[in-house]
Each structure stands twice: as structure tokens, then as C-alpha cells.
């Protein structure tokens, strides 16, 4: 397992957490009502990374983020996992999400 701060940095949420009143000890409320959609997604990614799974599936979990934040997270995942036996899969409706992936599968639209 990672240190929780390392996982937060990989998910690009560490800076936001440090800006909270009590940092990592901040109570965010029921269902994270005080967080933006992107912050919720990044915290979910950090929680998954904290466990250091052999297989990580991100199913449209980057959808609430801007392109720059998404790219930072994907690059961090790519760097972190390049020398390990673990894999990650990204499912997304955004075409630019596939730019940092090794393989890209697109469904065919039959009308």
C-alpha cells in the first residue's frame, strides 16, 4: 500500500486537500457535499490507488475533470505503473483520454 499522501499526489488532489481548513483531517460532510465533482472523482481515484491494486479500472472516472487535470493523472498512472506487474484500464467518452494509453478500442456505430 501507498502512503495516503502519495496516492493523493498521484490523483492530483493533494494540493486541494492542503487548501482545506484542516488539510487531511477536514470533514467534508455526508457524501462529500462540500467537494466539486472533479474533487470527488480524484479522491475516489486516490482511494483506489492507496490499495495499490494489480488491476485498476477507471470507468469514466475522469469525466468531471478538465483536460489538463486528466492528462496529469493519466501521466502519473503511466509513470507509476510502468515498472510494475499491474495494469490499468480507462473507459471514457473523451477521445483525448486515449492519447496516453497503449491500446485504444472504439466501438463501431452501426446505423
mmCIF file with all atom_site columns, N, CA and C in Angstrom, residues 24-98:
data_model
loop_
_atom_site.group_PDB
_atom_site.id
_atom_site.type_symbol
_atom_site.label_atom_id
_atom_site.label_alt_id
_atom_site.label_comp_id
_atom_site.label_asym_id
_atom_site.label_entity_id
_atom_site.label_seq_id
_atom_site.pdbx_PDB_ins_code
_atom_site.Cartn_x
_atom_site.Cartn_y
_atom_site.Cartn_z
_atom_site.occupancy
_atom_site.B_iso_or_equiv
_atom_site.pdbx_formal_charge
_atom_site.auth_seq_id
_atom_site.auth_comp_id
_atom_site.auth_asym_id
_atom_site.auth_atom_id
_atom_site.pdbx_PDB_model_num
ATOM 1   N N  . UNK A 1 24 ? -5.765  17.224 5.666   1.00 0.00 ? 24 UNK A N  1
ATOM 2   C CA . UNK A 1 24 ? -6.212  15.833 5.574   1.00 0.00 ? 24 UNK A CA 1
ATOM 3   C C  . UNK A 1 24 ? -7.192  15.454 6.679   1.00 0.00 ? 24 UNK A C  1
ATOM 4   N N  . UNK A 1 25 ? -7.363  16.272 7.666   1.00 0.00 ? 25 UNK A N  1
ATOM 5   C CA . UNK A 1 25 ? -8.306  15.987 8.755   1.00 0.00 ? 25 UNK A CA 1
ATOM 6   C C  . UNK A 1 25 ? -9.652  16.684 8.560   1.00 0.00 ? 25 UNK A C  1
ATOM 7   N N  . UNK A 1 26 ? -9.858  17.320 7.429   1.00 0.00 ? 26 UNK A N  1
ATOM 8   C CA . UNK A 1 26 ? -11.098 18.029 7.151   1.00 0.00 ? 26 UNK A CA 1
ATOM 9   C C  . UNK A 1 26 ? -12.256 17.049 6.984   1.00 0.00 ? 26 UNK A C  1
ATOM 10  N N  . UNK A 1 27 ? -13.366 17.331 7.641   1.00 0.00 ? 27 UNK A N  1
ATOM 11  C CA . UNK A 1 27 ? -14.591 16.558 7.459   1.00 0.00 ? 27 UNK A CA 1
ATOM 12  C C  . UNK A 1 27 ? -15.338 17.206 6.301   1.00 0.00 ? 27 UNK A C  1
ATOM 13  N N  . UNK A 1 28 ? -15.581 16.446 5.245   1.00 0.00 ? 28 UNK A N  1
ATOM 14  C CA . UNK A 1 28 ? -16.167 17.020 4.032   1.00 0.00 ? 28 UNK A CA 1
ATOM 15  C C  . UNK A 1 28 ? -17.683 16.905 3.993   1.00 0.00 ? 28 UNK A C  1
ATOM 16  N N  . UNK A 1 29 ? -18.281 16.316 4.974   1.00 0.00 ? 29 UNK A N  1
ATOM 17  C CA . UNK A 1 29 ? -19.738 16.213 5.019   1.00 0.00 ? 29 UNK A CA 1
ATOM 18  C C  . UNK A 1 29 ? -20.238 14.940 4.372   1.00 0.00 ? 29 UNK A C  1
ATOM 19  N N  . UNK A 1 30 ? -21.511 14.688 4.594   1.00 0.00 ? 30 UNK A N  1
ATOM 20  C CA . UNK A 1 30 ? -22.132 13.482 4.061   1.00 0.00 ? 30 UNK A CA 1
ATOM 21  C C  . UNK A 1 30 ? -22.071 13.487 2.541   1.00 0.00 ? 30 UNK A C  1
ATOM 22  N N  . UNK A 1 31 ? -21.570 12.404 1.974   1.00 0.00 ? 31 UNK A N  1
ATOM 23  C CA . UNK A 1 31 ? -21.417 12.234 0.520   1.00 0.00 ? 31 UNK A CA 1
ATOM 24  C C  . UNK A 1 31 ? -20.541 13.299 -0.115  1.00 0.00 ? 31 UNK A C  1
ATOM 25  N N  . UNK A 1 32 ? -19.696 13.939 0.658   1.00 0.00 ? 32 UNK A N  1
ATOM 26  C CA . UNK A 1 32 ? -18.774 14.934 0.116   1.00 0.00 ? 32 UNK A CA 1
ATOM 27  C C  . UNK A 1 32 ? -19.459 16.158 -0.441  1.00 0.00 ? 32 UNK A C  1
ATOM 28  N N  . UNK A 1 33 ? -20.519 16.629 0.249   1.00 0.00 ? 33 UNK A N  1
ATOM 29  C CA . UNK A 1 33 ? -21.311 17.753 -0.273  1.00 0.00 ? 33 UNK A CA 1
ATOM 30  C C  . UNK A 1 33 ? -20.492 19.015 -0.486  1.00 0.00 ? 33 UNK A C  1
ATOM 31  N N  . UNK A 1 34 ? -19.376 19.150 0.209   1.00 0.00 ? 34 UNK A N  1
ATOM 32  C CA . UNK A 1 34 ? -18.569 20.364 0.057   1.00 0.00 ? 34 UNK A CA 1
ATOM 33  C C  . UNK A 1 34 ? -17.506 20.228 -1.036  1.00 0.00 ? 34 UNK A C  1
ATOM 34  N N  . UNK A 1 35 ? -17.483 19.113 -1.748  1.00 0.00 ? 35 UNK A N  1
ATOM 35  C CA . UNK A 1 35 ? -16.488 18.879 -2.798  1.00 0.00 ? 35 UNK A CA 1
ATOM 36  C C  . UNK A 1 35 ? -17.102 19.072 -4.180  1.00 0.00 ? 35 UNK A C  1
ATOM 37  N N  . UNK A 1 36 ? -16.281 19.497 -5.122  1.00 0.00 ? 36 UNK A N  1
ATOM 38  C CA . UNK A 1 36 ? -16.730 19.571 -6.516  1.00 0.00 ? 36 UNK A CA 1
ATOM 39  C C  . UNK A 1 36 ? -16.769 18.155 -7.100  1.00 0.00 ? 36 UNK A C  1
ATOM 40  N N  . UNK A 1 37 ? -17.382 18.017 -8.253  1.00 0.00 ? 37 UNK A N  1
ATOM 41  C CA . UNK A 1 37 ? -17.435 16.709 -8.916  1.00 0.00 ? 37 UNK A CA 1
ATOM 42  C C  . UNK A 1 37 ? -16.051 16.169 -9.222  1.00 0.00 ? 37 UNK A C  1
ATOM 43  N N  . UNK A 1 38 ? -15.167 17.039 -9.717  1.00 0.00 ? 38 UNK A N  1
ATOM 44  C CA . UNK A 1 38 ? -13.797 16.622 -10.025 1.00 0.00 ? 38 UNK A CA 1
ATOM 45  C C  . UNK A 1 38 ? -13.027 16.205 -8.782  1.00 0.00 ? 38 UNK A C  1
ATOM 46  N N  . UNK A 1 39 ? -13.240 16.917 -7.677  1.00 0.00 ? 39 UNK A N  1
ATOM 47  C CA . UNK A 1 39 ? -12.567 16.558 -6.428  1.00 0.00 ? 39 UNK A CA 1
ATOM 48  C C  . UNK A 1 39 ? -13.056 15.200 -5.938  1.00 0.00 ? 39 UNK A C  1
ATOM 49  N N  . UNK A 1 40 ? -14.339 14.941 -6.041  1.00 0.00 ? 40 UNK A N  1
ATOM 50  C CA . UNK A 1 40 ? -14.882 13.636 -5.640  1.00 0.00 ? 40 UNK A CA 1
ATOM 51  C C  . UNK A 1 40 ? -14.243 12.522 -6.469  1.00 0.00 ? 40 UNK A C  1
ATOM 52  N N  . UNK A 1 41 ? -14.141 12.743 -7.764  1.00 0.00 ? 41 UNK A N  1
ATOM 53  C CA . UNK A 1 41 ? -13.545 11.734 -8.645  1.00 0.00 ? 41 UNK A CA 1
ATOM 54  C C  . UNK A 1 41 ? -12.080 11.504 -8.284  1.00 0.00 ? 41 UNK A C  1
ATOM 55  N N  . UNK A 1 42 ? -11.339 12.588 -8.067  1.00 0.00 ? 42 UNK A N  1
ATOM 56  C CA . UNK A 1 42 ? -9.909  12.447 -7.751  1.00 0.00 ? 42 UNK A CA 1
ATOM 57  C C  . UNK A 1 42 ? -9.693  11.779 -6.401  1.00 0.00 ? 42 UNK A C  1
ATOM 58  N N  . UNK A 1 43 ? -10.558 12.048 -5.434  1.00 0.00 ? 43 UNK A N  1
ATOM 59  C CA . UNK A 1 43 ? -10.450 11.374 -4.136  1.00 0.00 ? 43 UNK A CA 1
ATOM 60  C C  . UNK A 1 43 ? -10.764 9.888  -4.293  1.00 0.00 ? 43 UNK A C  1
ATOM 61  N N  . UNK A 1 44 ? -11.732 9.559  -5.125  1.00 0.00 ? 44 UNK A N  1
ATOM 62  C CA . UNK A 1 44 ? -12.040 8.146  -5.391  1.00 0.00 ? 44 UNK A CA 1
ATOM 63  C C  . UNK A 1 44 ? -10.856 7.440  -6.048  1.00 0.00 ? 44 UNK A C  1
ATOM 64  N N  . UNK A 1 45 ? -10.206 8.121  -6.973  1.00 0.00 ? 45 UNK A N  1
ATOM 65  C CA . UNK A 1 45 ? -9.016  7.544  -7.622  1.00 0.00 ? 45 UNK A CA 1
ATOM 66  C C  . UNK A 1 45 ? -7.910  7.360  -6.593  1.00 0.00 ? 45 UNK A C  1
ATOM 67  N N  . UNK A 1 46 ? -7.695  8.347  -5.733  1.00 0.00 ? 46 UNK A N  1
ATOM 68  C CA . UNK A 1 46 ? -6.668  8.237  -4.694  1.00 0.00 ? 46 UNK A CA 1
ATOM 69  C C  . UNK A 1 46 ? -6.962  7.063  -3.762  1.00 0.00 ? 46 UNK A C  1
ATOM 70  N N  . UNK A 1 47 ? -8.216  6.873  -3.403  1.00 0.00 ? 47 UNK A N  1
ATOM 71  C CA . UNK A 1 47 ? -8.590  5.757  -2.528  1.00 0.00 ? 47 UNK A CA 1
ATOM 72  C C  . UNK A 1 47 ? -8.281  4.420  -3.199  1.00 0.00 ? 47 UNK A C  1
ATOM 73  N N  . UNK A 1 48 ? -8.547  4.331  -4.495  1.00 0.00 ? 48 UNK A N  1
ATOM 74  C CA . UNK A 1 48 ? -8.245  3.103  -5.229  1.00 0.00 ? 48 UNK A CA 1
ATOM 75  C C  . UNK A 1 48 ? -6.736  2.888  -5.328  1.00 0.00 ? 48 UNK A C  1
ATOM 76  N N  . UNK A 1 49 ? -5.982  3.954  -5.606  1.00 0.00 ? 49 UNK A N  1
ATOM 77  C CA . UNK A 1 49 ? -4.524  3.844  -5.718  1.00 0.00 ? 49 UNK A CA 1
ATOM 78  C C  . UNK A 1 49 ? -3.874  3.494  -4.391  1.00 0.00 ? 49 UNK A C  1
ATOM 79  N N  . UNK A 1 50 ? -4.462  3.963  -3.303  1.00 0.00 ? 50 UNK A N  1
ATOM 80  C CA . UNK A 1 50 ? -3.937  3.691  -1.963  1.00 0.00 ? 50 UNK A CA 1
ATOM 81  C C  . UNK A 1 50 ? -3.800  2.189  -1.723  1.00 0.00 ? 50 UNK A C  1
ATOM 82  N N  . UNK A 1 51 ? -4.722  1.415  -2.264  1.00 0.00 ? 51 UNK A N  1
ATOM 83  C CA . UNK A 1 51 ? -4.699  -0.044 -2.094  1.00 0.00 ? 51 UNK A CA 1
ATOM 84  C C  . UNK A 1 51 ? -3.698  -0.735 -3.028  1.00 0.00 ? 51 UNK A C  1
ATOM 85  N N  . UNK A 1 52 ? -3.163  0.016  -3.979  1.00 0.00 ? 52 UNK A N  1
ATOM 86  C CA . UNK A 1 52 ? -2.205  -0.490 -4.975  1.00 0.00 ? 52 UNK A CA 1
ATOM 87  C C  . UNK A 1 52 ? -2.685  -1.810 -5.609  1.00 0.00 ? 52 UNK A C  1
ATOM 88  N N  . UNK A 1 53 ? -3.820  -1.747 -6.301  1.00 0.00 ? 53 UNK A N  1
ATOM 89  C CA . UNK A 1 53 ? -4.369  -2.971 -6.895  1.00 0.00 ? 53 UNK A CA 1
ATOM 90  C C  . UNK A 1 53 ? -3.551  -3.454 -8.088  1.00 0.00 ? 53 UNK A C  1
ATOM 91  N N  . UNK A 1 54 ? -3.627  -4.743 -8.354  1.00 0.00 ? 54 UNK A N  1
ATOM 92  C CA . UNK A 1 54 ? -2.954  -5.291 -9.530  1.00 0.00 ? 54 UNK A CA 1
ATOM 93  C C  . UNK A 1 54 ? -3.665  -4.839 -10.806 1.00 0.00 ? 54 UNK A C  1
ATOM 94  N N  . UNK A 1 55 ? -4.962  -4.659 -10.710 1.00 0.00 ? 55 UNK A N  1
ATOM 95  C CA . UNK A 1 55 ? -5.754  -4.204 -11.851 1.00 0.00 ? 55 UNK A CA 1
ATOM 96  C C  . UNK A 1 55 ? -6.619  -3.033 -11.390 1.00 0.00 ? 55 UNK A C  1
ATOM 97  N N  . UNK A 1 56 ? -6.490  -1.910 -12.077 1.00 0.00 ? 56 UNK A N  1
ATOM 98  C CA . UNK A 1 56 ? -7.262  -0.719 -11.769 1.00 0.00 ? 56 UNK A CA 1
ATOM 99  C C  . UNK A 1 56 ? -8.096  -0.376 -12.996 1.00 0.00 ? 56 UNK A C  1
ATOM 100 N N  . UNK A 1 57 ? -9.412  -0.309 -12.808 1.00 0.00 ? 57 UNK A N  1
ATOM 101 C CA . UNK A 1 57 ? -10.308 0.031  -13.908 1.00 0.00 ? 57 UNK A CA 1
ATOM 102 C C  . UNK A 1 57 ? -10.937 1.380  -13.594 1.00 0.00 ? 57 UNK A C  1
ATOM 103 N N  . UNK A 1 58 ? -10.673 2.348  -14.444 1.00 0.00 ? 58 UNK A N  1
ATOM 104 C CA . UNK A 1 58 ? -11.238 3.683  -14.294 1.00 0.00 ? 58 UNK A CA 1
ATOM 105 C C  . UNK A 1 58 ? -12.372 3.813  -15.306 1.00 0.00 ? 58 UNK A C  1
ATOM 106 N N  . UNK A 1 59 ? -13.580 3.634  -14.849 1.00 0.00 ? 59 UNK A N  1
ATOM 107 C CA . UNK A 1 59 ? -14.752 3.652  -15.721 1.00 0.00 ? 59 UNK A CA 1
ATOM 108 C C  . UNK A 1 59 ? -15.356 5.044  -15.734 1.00 0.00 ? 59 UNK A C  1
ATOM 109 N N  . UNK A 1 60 ? -14.929 5.858  -16.670 1.00 0.00 ? 60 UNK A N  1
ATOM 110 C CA . UNK A 1 60 ? -15.377 7.235  -16.855 1.00 0.00 ? 60 UNK A CA 1
ATOM 111 C C  . UNK A 1 60 ? -15.158 8.079  -15.598 1.00 0.00 ? 60 UNK A C  1
ATOM 112 N N  . UNK A 1 61 ? -14.153 7.734  -14.810 1.00 0.00 ? 61 UNK A N  1
ATOM 113 C CA . UNK A 1 61 ? -13.890 8.469  -13.572 1.00 0.00 ? 61 UNK A CA 1
ATOM 114 C C  . UNK A 1 61 ? -13.124 9.770  -13.811 1.00 0.00 ? 61 UNK A C  1
ATOM 115 N N  . UNK A 1 62 ? -12.783 10.048 -15.043 1.00 0.00 ? 62 UNK A N  1
ATOM 116 C CA . UNK A 1 62 ? -12.103 11.301 -15.374 1.00 0.00 ? 62 UNK A CA 1
ATOM 117 C C  . UNK A 1 62 ? -13.068 12.300 -16.018 1.00 0.00 ? 62 UNK A C  1
ATOM 118 N N  . UNK A 1 63 ? -14.333 11.951 -16.081 1.00 0.00 ? 63 UNK A N  1
ATOM 119 C CA . UNK A 1 63 ? -15.310 12.757 -16.818 1.00 0.00 ? 63 UNK A CA 1
ATOM 120 C C  . UNK A 1 63 ? -15.552 14.137 -16.222 1.00 0.00 ? 63 UNK A C  1
ATOM 121 N N  . UNK A 1 64 ? -15.394 14.306 -14.924 1.00 0.00 ? 64 UNK A N  1
ATOM 122 C CA . UNK A 1 64 ? -15.677 15.595 -14.282 1.00 0.00 ? 64 UNK A CA 1
ATOM 123 C C  . UNK A 1 64 ? -14.438 16.489 -14.202 1.00 0.00 ? 64 UNK A C  1
ATOM 124 N N  . UNK A 1 65 ? -13.395 16.130 -14.953 1.00 0.00 ? 65 UNK A N  1
ATOM 125 C CA . UNK A 1 65 ? -12.141 16.886 -14.890 1.00 0.00 ? 65 UNK A CA 1
ATOM 126 C C  . UNK A 1 65 ? -11.840 17.578 -16.208 1.00 0.00 ? 65 UNK A C  1
ATOM 127 N N  . UNK A 1 66 ? -11.113 18.662 -16.101 1.00 0.00 ? 66 UNK A N  1
ATOM 128 C CA . UNK A 1 66 ? -10.679 19.341 -17.316 1.00 0.00 ? 66 UNK A CA 1
ATOM 129 C C  . UNK A 1 66 ? -9.553  18.528 -17.962 1.00 0.00 ? 66 UNK A C  1
ATOM 130 N N  . UNK A 1 67 ? -9.251  18.835 -19.206 1.00 0.00 ? 67 UNK A N  1
ATOM 131 C CA . UNK A 1 67 ? -8.269  18.061 -19.976 1.00 0.00 ? 67 UNK A CA 1
ATOM 132 C C  . UNK A 1 67 ? -6.886  18.072 -19.330 1.00 0.00 ? 67 UNK A C  1
ATOM 133 N N  . UNK A 1 68 ? -6.478  19.188 -18.771 1.00 0.00 ? 68 UNK A N  1
ATOM 134 C CA . UNK A 1 68 ? -5.149  19.282 -18.157 1.00 0.00 ? 68 UNK A CA 1
ATOM 135 C C  . UNK A 1 68 ? -5.038  18.375 -16.935 1.00 0.00 ? 68 UNK A C  1
ATOM 136 N N  . UNK A 1 69 ? -6.029  18.406 -16.054 1.00 0.00 ? 69 UNK A N  1
ATOM 137 C CA . UNK A 1 69 ? -6.024  17.561 -14.857 1.00 0.00 ? 69 UNK A CA 1
ATOM 138 C C  . UNK A 1 69 ? -6.062  16.100 -15.243 1.00 0.00 ? 69 UNK A C  1
ATOM 139 N N  . UNK A 1 70 ? -6.889  15.781 -16.208 1.00 0.00 ? 70 UNK A N  1
ATOM 140 C CA . UNK A 1 70 ? -6.984  14.410 -16.697 1.00 0.00 ? 70 UNK A CA 1
ATOM 141 C C  . UNK A 1 70 ? -5.632  13.919 -17.211 1.00 0.00 ? 70 UNK A C  1
ATOM 142 N N  . UNK A 1 71 ? -4.954  14.742 -17.986 1.00 0.00 ? 71 UNK A N  1
ATOM 143 C CA . UNK A 1 71 ? -3.644  14.374 -18.532 1.00 0.00 ? 71 UNK A CA 1
ATOM 144 C C  . UNK A 1 71 ? -2.616  14.167 -17.431 1.00 0.00 ? 71 UNK A C  1
ATOM 145 N N  . UNK A 1 72 ? -2.628  15.033 -16.422 1.00 0.00 ? 72 UNK A N  1
ATOM 146 C CA . UNK A 1 72 ? -1.689  14.900 -15.295 1.00 0.00 ? 72 UNK A CA 1
ATOM 147 C C  . UNK A 1 72 ? -1.898  13.560 -14.589 1.00 0.00 ? 72 UNK A C  1
ATOM 148 N N  . UNK A 1 73 ? -3.154  13.215 -14.351 1.00 0.00 ? 73 UNK A N  1
ATOM 149 C CA . UNK A 1 73 ? -3.459  11.951 -13.660 1.00 0.00 ? 73 UNK A CA 1
ATOM 150 C C  . UNK A 1 73 ? -3.049  10.759 -14.508 1.00 0.00 ? 73 UNK A C  1
ATOM 151 N N  . UNK A 1 74 ? -3.381  10.777 -15.795 1.00 0.00 ? 74 UNK A N  1
ATOM 152 C CA . UNK A 1 74 ? -3.024  9.657  -16.671 1.00 0.00 ? 74 UNK A CA 1
ATOM 153 C C  . UNK A 1 74 ? -1.512  9.499  -16.794 1.00 0.00 ? 74 UNK A C  1
ATOM 154 N N  . UNK A 1 75 ? -0.784  10.598 -16.877 1.00 0.00 ? 75 UNK A N  1
ATOM 155 C CA . UNK A 1 75 ? 0.679   10.533 -16.936 1.00 0.00 ? 75 UNK A CA 1
ATOM 156 C C  . UNK A 1 75 ? 1.249   9.974  -15.631 1.00 0.00 ? 75 UNK A C  1
ATOM 157 N N  . UNK A 1 76 ? 0.689   10.392 -14.491 1.00 0.00 ? 76 UNK A N  1
ATOM 158 C CA . UNK A 1 76 ? 1.149   9.885  -13.195 1.00 0.00 ? 76 UNK A CA 1
ATOM 159 C C  . UNK A 1 76 ? 0.904   8.382  -13.095 1.00 0.00 ? 76 UNK A C  1
ATOM 160 N N  . UNK A 1 77 ? -0.254  7.937  -13.559 1.00 0.00 ? 77 UNK A N  1
ATOM 161 C CA . UNK A 1 77 ? -0.554  6.496  -13.556 1.00 0.00 ? 77 UNK A CA 1
ATOM 162 C C  . UNK A 1 77 ? 0.421   5.738  -14.447 1.00 0.00 ? 77 UNK A C  1
ATOM 163 N N  . UNK A 1 78 ? 0.666   6.289  -15.617 1.00 0.00 ? 78 UNK A N  1
ATOM 164 C CA . UNK A 1 78 ? 1.575   5.651  -16.573 1.00 0.00 ? 78 UNK A CA 1
ATOM 165 C C  . UNK A 1 78 ? 2.980   5.508  -15.977 1.00 0.00 ? 78 UNK A C  1
ATOM 166 N N  . UNK A 1 79 ? 3.487   6.574  -15.374 1.00 0.00 ? 79 UNK A N  1
ATOM 167 C CA . UNK A 1 79 ? 4.820   6.545  -14.758 1.00 0.00 ? 79 UNK A CA 1
ATOM 168 C C  . UNK A 1 79 ? 4.875   5.592  -13.570 1.00 0.00 ? 79 UNK A C  1
ATOM 169 N N  . UNK A 1 80 ? 3.854   5.650  -12.734 1.00 0.00 ? 80 UNK A N  1
ATOM 170 C CA . UNK A 1 80 ? 3.826   4.847  -11.518 1.00 0.00 ? 80 UNK A CA 1
ATOM 171 C C  . UNK A 1 80 ? 3.734   3.361  -11.822 1.00 0.00 ? 80 UNK A C  1
ATOM 172 N N  . UNK A 1 81 ? 3.055   2.999  -12.869 1.00 0.00 ? 81 UNK A N  1
ATOM 173 C CA . UNK A 1 81 ? 2.811   1.591  -13.156 1.00 0.00 ? 81 UNK A CA 1
ATOM 174 C C  . UNK A 1 81 ? 3.723   1.005  -14.234 1.00 0.00 ? 81 UNK A C  1
ATOM 175 N N  . UNK A 1 82 ? 4.645   1.794  -14.782 1.00 0.00 ? 82 UNK A N  1
ATOM 176 C CA . UNK A 1 82 ? 5.454   1.292  -15.908 1.00 0.00 ? 82 UNK A CA 1
ATOM 177 C C  . UNK A 1 82 ? 6.395   0.158  -15.524 1.00 0.00 ? 82 UNK A C  1
ATOM 178 N N  . UNK A 1 83 ? 6.882   0.130  -14.316 1.00 0.00 ? 83 UNK A N  1
ATOM 179 C CA . UNK A 1 83 ? 7.812   -0.912 -13.891 1.00 0.00 ? 83 UNK A CA 1
ATOM 180 C C  . UNK A 1 83 ? 7.158   -1.963 -12.993 1.00 0.00 ? 83 UNK A C  1
ATOM 181 N N  . UNK A 1 84 ? 5.840   -2.014 -13.002 1.00 0.00 ? 84 UNK A N  1
ATOM 182 C CA . UNK A 1 84 ? 5.155   -2.968 -12.135 1.00 0.00 ? 84 UNK A CA 1
ATOM 183 C C  . UNK A 1 84 ? 4.418   -4.003 -12.977 1.00 0.00 ? 84 UNK A C  1
ATOM 184 N N  . UNK A 1 85 ? 3.911   -5.006 -12.310 1.00 0.00 ? 85 UNK A N  1
ATOM 185 C CA . UNK A 1 85 ? 3.144   -6.053 -12.984 1.00 0.00 ? 85 UNK A CA 1
ATOM 186 C C  . UNK A 1 85 ? 1.657   -5.725 -13.014 1.00 0.00 ? 85 UNK A C  1
ATOM 187 N N  . UNK A 1 86 ? 1.306   -4.533 -12.599 1.00 0.00 ? 86 UNK A N  1
ATOM 188 C CA . UNK A 1 86 ? -0.107  -4.166 -12.538 1.00 0.00 ? 86 UNK A CA 1
ATOM 189 C C  . UNK A 1 86 ? -0.523  -3.422 -13.799 1.00 0.00 ? 86 UNK A C  1
ATOM 190 N N  . UNK A 1 87 ? -1.811  -3.462 -14.083 1.00 0.00 ? 87 UNK A N  1
ATOM 191 C CA . UNK A 1 87 ? -2.363  -2.817 -15.261 1.00 0.00 ? 87 UNK A CA 1
ATOM 192 C C  . UNK A 1 87 ? -3.472  -1.860 -14.863 1.00 0.00 ? 87 UNK A C  1
ATOM 193 N N  . UNK A 1 88 ? -3.781  -0.953 -15.756 1.00 0.00 ? 88 UNK A N  1
ATOM 194 C CA . UNK A 1 88 ? -4.957  -0.115 -15.561 1.00 0.00 ? 88 UNK A CA 1
ATOM 195 C C  . UNK A 1 88 ? -5.670  0.061  -16.890 1.00 0.00 ? 88 UNK A C  1
ATOM 196 N N  . UNK A 1 89 ? -6.976  0.151  -16.797 1.00 0.00 ? 89 UNK A N  1
ATOM 197 C CA . UNK A 1 89 ? -7.810  0.332  -17.968 1.00 0.00 ? 89 UNK A CA 1
ATOM 198 C C  . UNK A 1 89 ? -8.647  1.590  -17.764 1.00 0.00 ? 89 UNK A C  1
ATOM 199 N N  . UNK A 1 90 ? -8.777  2.358  -18.825 1.00 0.00 ? 90 UNK A N  1
ATOM 200 C CA . UNK A 1 90 ? -9.543  3.595  -18.771 1.00 0.00 ? 90 UNK A CA 1
ATOM 201 C C  . UNK A 1 90 ? -10.692 3.503  -19.762 1.00 0.00 ? 90 UNK A C  1
ATOM 202 N N  . UNK A 1 91 ? -11.907 3.635  -19.259 1.00 0.00 ? 91 UNK A N  1
ATOM 203 C CA . UNK A 1 91 ? -13.080 3.715  -20.121 1.00 0.00 ? 91 UNK A CA 1
ATOM 204 C C  . UNK A 1 91 ? -13.540 5.163  -20.092 1.00 0.00 ? 91 UNK A C  1
ATOM 205 N N  . UNK A 1 92 ? -13.683 5.760  -21.265 1.00 0.00 ? 92 UNK A N  1
ATOM 206 C CA . UNK A 1 92 ? -14.024 7.177  -21.306 1.00 0.00 ? 92 UNK A CA 1
ATOM 207 C C  . UNK A 1 92 ? -14.736 7.528  -22.598 1.00 0.00 ? 92 UNK A C  1
ATOM 208 N N  . UNK A 1 93 ? -15.583 8.534  -22.521 1.00 0.00 ? 93 UNK A N  1
ATOM 209 C CA . UNK A 1 93 ? -16.233 9.064  -23.717 1.00 0.00 ? 93 UNK A CA 1
ATOM 210 C C  . UNK A 1 93 ? -15.397 10.162 -24.360 1.00 0.00 ? 93 UNK A C  1
ATOM 211 N N  . UNK A 1 94 ? -14.338 10.589 -23.679 1.00 0.00 ? 94 UNK A N  1
ATOM 212 C CA . UNK A 1 94 ? -13.476 11.646 -24.201 1.00 0.00 ? 94 UNK A CA 1
ATOM 213 C C  . UNK A 1 94 ? -12.372 11.023 -25.051 1.00 0.00 ? 94 UNK A C  1
ATOM 214 N N  . UNK A 1 95 ? -12.243 11.472 -26.272 1.00 0.00 ? 95 UNK A N  1
ATOM 215 C CA . UNK A 1 95 ? -11.229 10.923 -27.177 1.00 0.00 ? 95 UNK A CA 1
ATOM 216 C C  . UNK A 1 95 ? -9.813  11.188 -26.681 1.00 0.00 ? 95 UNK A C  1
ATOM 217 N N  . UNK A 1 96 ? -9.562  12.366 -26.103 1.00 0.00 ? 96 UNK A N  1
ATOM 218 C CA . UNK A 1 96 ? -8.195  12.677 -25.692 1.00 0.00 ? 96 UNK A CA 1
ATOM 219 C C  . UNK A 1 96 ? -7.732  11.842 -24.498 1.00 0.00 ? 96 UNK A C  1
ATOM 220 N N  . UNK A 1 97 ? -8.634  11.129 -23.831 1.00 0.00 ? 97 UNK A N  1
ATOM 221 C CA . UNK A 1 97 ? -8.236  10.237 -22.737 1.00 0.00 ? 97 UNK A CA 1
ATOM 222 C C  . UNK A 1 97 ? -7.370  9.093  -23.252 1.00 0.00 ? 97 UNK A C  1
ATOM 223 N N  . UNK A 1 98 ? -7.578  8.744  -24.491 1.00 0.00 ? 98 UNK A N  1
ATOM 224 C CA . UNK A 1 98 ? -6.853  7.619  -25.085 1.00 0.00 ? 98 UNK A CA 1
ATOM 225 C C  . UNK A 1 98 ? -5.437  7.978  -25.511 1.00 0.00 ? 98 UNK A C  1
#
